[in-house]
Short mmCIF file of C-alpha atoms in Angstrom, two decimals:
data_model
loop_
_atom_site.label_atom_id
_atom_site.label_comp_id
_atom_site.label_asym_id
_atom_site.label_seq_id
_atom_site.Cartn_x
_atom_site.Cartn_y
_atom_site.Cartn_z
CA MET T 1 18.76 12.93 -2.31
CA SER T 2 19.38 9.31 -1.36
CA LYS T 3 16.45 6.92 -1.22
CA ALA T 4 16.90 6.58 2.56
CA ASP T 5 16.74 10.38 2.95
CA PHE T 6 13.71 10.51 0.65
CA TYR T 7 11.79 8.05 2.82
CA GLN T 8 12.88 9.77 6.03
CA THR T 9 11.47 13.05 4.69
CA LEU T 10 8.33 11.36 3.36
CA ASN T 11 7.69 9.59 6.65
CA THR T 12 8.16 12.84 8.57
CA GLN T 13 5.48 14.34 6.32
CA VAL T 14 3.15 11.40 6.97
CA GLY T 15 3.63 11.79 10.71
CA ALA T 16 2.79 15.49 10.48
CA ILE T 17 -0.27 14.92 8.29
CA ILE T 18 -1.84 12.30 10.57
CA ALA T 19 -0.76 13.83 13.89
CA GLY T 20 -3.78 14.03 16.16
CA GLU T 21 -6.17 12.59 13.57
CA THR T 22 -7.84 9.33 14.56
CA ASP T 23 -10.11 8.86 11.55
CA SER T 24 -8.40 6.07 9.62
CA ILE T 25 -10.26 6.79 6.36
CA ALA T 26 -9.11 10.42 6.38
CA ASN T 27 -5.55 9.31 7.11
CA MET T 28 -5.65 6.68 4.35
CA ALA T 29 -6.87 9.33 1.91
CA ASN T 30 -4.07 11.77 2.73
CA ILE T 31 -1.39 9.07 2.77
CA SER T 32 -2.56 7.83 -0.65
CA ALA T 33 -2.46 11.35 -2.08
CA LEU T 34 0.98 12.07 -0.63
CA LEU T 35 2.48 8.83 -1.92
CA PHE T 36 0.89 9.22 -5.36
CA GLU T 37 2.50 12.65 -5.72
CA ALA T 38 5.85 11.77 -4.13
CA LEU T 39 6.70 8.41 -5.68
CA ASP T 40 8.07 8.21 -9.22
CA GLU T 41 6.62 5.83 -11.78
CA VAL T 42 3.54 4.78 -9.82
CA ASN T 43 0.12 4.56 -11.41
CA TRP T 44 -1.97 3.54 -8.38
CA VAL T 45 -1.66 4.00 -4.62
CA GLY T 46 -4.31 3.09 -2.10
CA PHE T 47 -5.69 0.98 0.65
CA TYR T 48 -7.89 -2.07 0.83
CA ARG T 49 -9.63 -2.72 4.15
CA CYS T 50 -10.13 -6.22 5.58
CA PHE T 51 -13.66 -7.42 6.21
CA ASP T 52 -14.29 -11.09 7.03
CA GLU T 53 -12.87 -13.08 4.11
CA GLU T 54 -12.36 -10.23 1.66
CA LEU T 55 -10.68 -6.91 1.07
CA VAL T 56 -12.82 -3.89 0.25
CA LEU T 57 -11.50 -0.87 -1.63
CA GLY T 58 -10.59 2.11 0.53
CA PRO T 59 -9.15 5.54 -0.26
CA PHE T 60 -6.86 5.62 -3.28
CA GLN T 61 -5.29 7.68 -6.07
CA GLY T 62 -5.30 6.41 -9.64
CA LYS T 63 -7.66 4.74 -12.07
CA VAL T 64 -10.88 3.01 -11.05
CA ALA T 65 -10.00 -0.13 -9.08
CA CYS T 66 -11.35 -3.54 -8.19
CA ILE T 67 -13.82 -3.11 -5.33
CA ARG T 68 -13.60 -6.51 -3.61
CA ILE T 69 -10.75 -9.01 -3.47
CA PRO T 70 -11.02 -12.38 -1.69
CA LEU T 71 -8.34 -13.02 0.95
CA GLY T 72 -5.57 -15.13 -0.51
CA THR T 73 -6.27 -13.99 -4.07
CA GLY T 74 -3.89 -11.78 -6.03
CA VAL T 75 -1.07 -9.76 -4.55
CA CYS T 76 -3.29 -7.79 -2.15
CA GLY T 77 -5.24 -10.82 -0.96
CA THR T 78 -2.01 -12.76 -0.42
CA ALA T 79 -0.49 -9.96 1.67
CA ALA T 80 -3.65 -9.73 3.78
CA LYS T 81 -3.91 -13.47 4.33
CA THR T 82 -0.22 -14.13 5.06
CA GLY T 83 0.48 -10.87 6.89
CA GLU T 84 3.67 -10.55 4.83
CA VAL T 85 4.82 -7.81 2.48
CA GLN T 86 4.45 -8.80 -1.16
CA ARG T 87 7.05 -7.15 -3.40
CA VAL T 88 6.50 -8.28 -6.96
CA ALA T 89 8.91 -7.33 -9.75
CA ASP T 90 6.59 -8.60 -12.52
CA VAL T 91 2.91 -8.94 -11.62
CA HIS T 92 2.27 -10.91 -14.81
CA GLN T 93 4.31 -13.75 -13.29
CA PHE T 94 2.39 -13.70 -9.97
CA SER T 95 -0.04 -16.61 -9.83
CA GLY T 96 -3.60 -15.33 -9.49
CA HIS T 97 -2.70 -11.69 -10.14
CA ILE T 98 -5.79 -9.50 -10.49
CA ALA T 99 -5.23 -6.95 -13.26
CA CYS T 100 -7.30 -3.92 -12.27
CA ASP T 101 -5.09 -1.77 -14.53
CA ALA T 102 -3.38 -3.52 -17.45
CA ALA T 103 -0.62 -0.88 -17.35
CA SER T 104 0.64 -2.13 -13.96
CA ASN T 105 3.82 -4.21 -14.16
CA ALA T 106 5.20 -4.15 -10.60
CA GLU T 107 3.53 -3.96 -7.21
CA ILE T 108 4.24 -3.76 -3.51
CA VAL T 109 1.60 -4.51 -0.90
CA LEU T 110 2.16 -3.93 2.82
CA PRO T 111 -0.12 -5.26 5.57
CA VAL T 112 -1.46 -2.74 8.08
CA ARG T 113 -2.04 -4.11 11.58
CA LYS T 114 -4.07 -3.08 14.57
CA GLU T 115 -3.42 -5.03 17.76
CA GLY T 116 -1.53 -7.63 15.71
CA LYS T 117 -4.39 -8.29 13.27
CA VAL T 118 -4.22 -7.28 9.59
CA VAL T 119 -6.94 -4.64 9.13
CA ALA T 120 -5.89 -3.24 5.75
CA VAL T 121 -3.20 -3.32 3.10
CA LEU T 122 -1.35 -0.48 1.40
CA ASP T 123 -1.11 -1.26 -2.32
CA ILE T 124 1.24 0.56 -4.71
CA ASP T 125 1.43 -0.25 -8.42
CA SER T 126 3.97 0.82 -11.03
CA THR T 127 4.13 0.72 -14.79
CA ARG T 128 7.86 -0.08 -14.53
CA PHE T 129 8.96 -3.66 -13.99
CA ASP T 130 11.00 -4.22 -10.80
CA ARG T 131 10.13 -0.71 -9.55
CA PHE T 132 10.33 -1.52 -5.83
CA ASP T 133 13.53 -2.61 -4.11
CA GLU T 134 14.55 -3.40 -0.53
CA GLU T 135 15.03 0.29 0.28
CA ASP T 136 11.52 1.07 -0.93
CA GLN T 137 10.17 -1.78 1.15
CA ALA T 138 12.00 -0.62 4.29
CA GLY T 139 10.86 2.98 3.82
CA LEU T 140 7.26 1.95 3.21
CA GLU T 141 7.27 -0.46 6.16
CA ALA T 142 8.34 2.46 8.37
CA LEU T 143 5.53 4.56 6.87
CA VAL T 144 2.99 1.84 7.63
CA GLN T 145 4.22 1.70 11.24
CA ILE T 146 3.60 5.44 11.55
CA PHE T 147 0.09 4.96 10.19
CA GLU T 148 -0.54 1.99 12.49
CA SER T 149 0.29 4.18 15.50
CA SER T 150 -2.72 6.37 14.60
CA LEU T 151 -5.20 3.50 14.57
CA VAL T 152 -7.52 3.50 17.57
#
């Protein structure tokens, strides 16, 4: 299966899982579980929610994680503050990287918006350097858009 087909199937599953459900925490939990099982070579998948000037840990799959991250700090905080996807081939080269799990080597973080404002980020870590490419980013951006449509 091509990567494009993989993400099309995955995103169809996400749409079905969250259809009719308006509780964002429940949807974050199921999306995290689905991604953790579906994606190869990932060691952490989850959400951080935006509150004032910090991110607070939300539903996730993986090892125990950092609970609070200041906006603008690390990969997650940078994505939340800038509103831009952060795709990092080698987290050890990212200035200010927060190492919640020393086994993580690559990371992608996607902002989640409600009414144009970043309300959360989807964070995915991998033990493999350069794990995430442009196709992964495009597929995950489409997934985030599906999730955003459920936010009320």
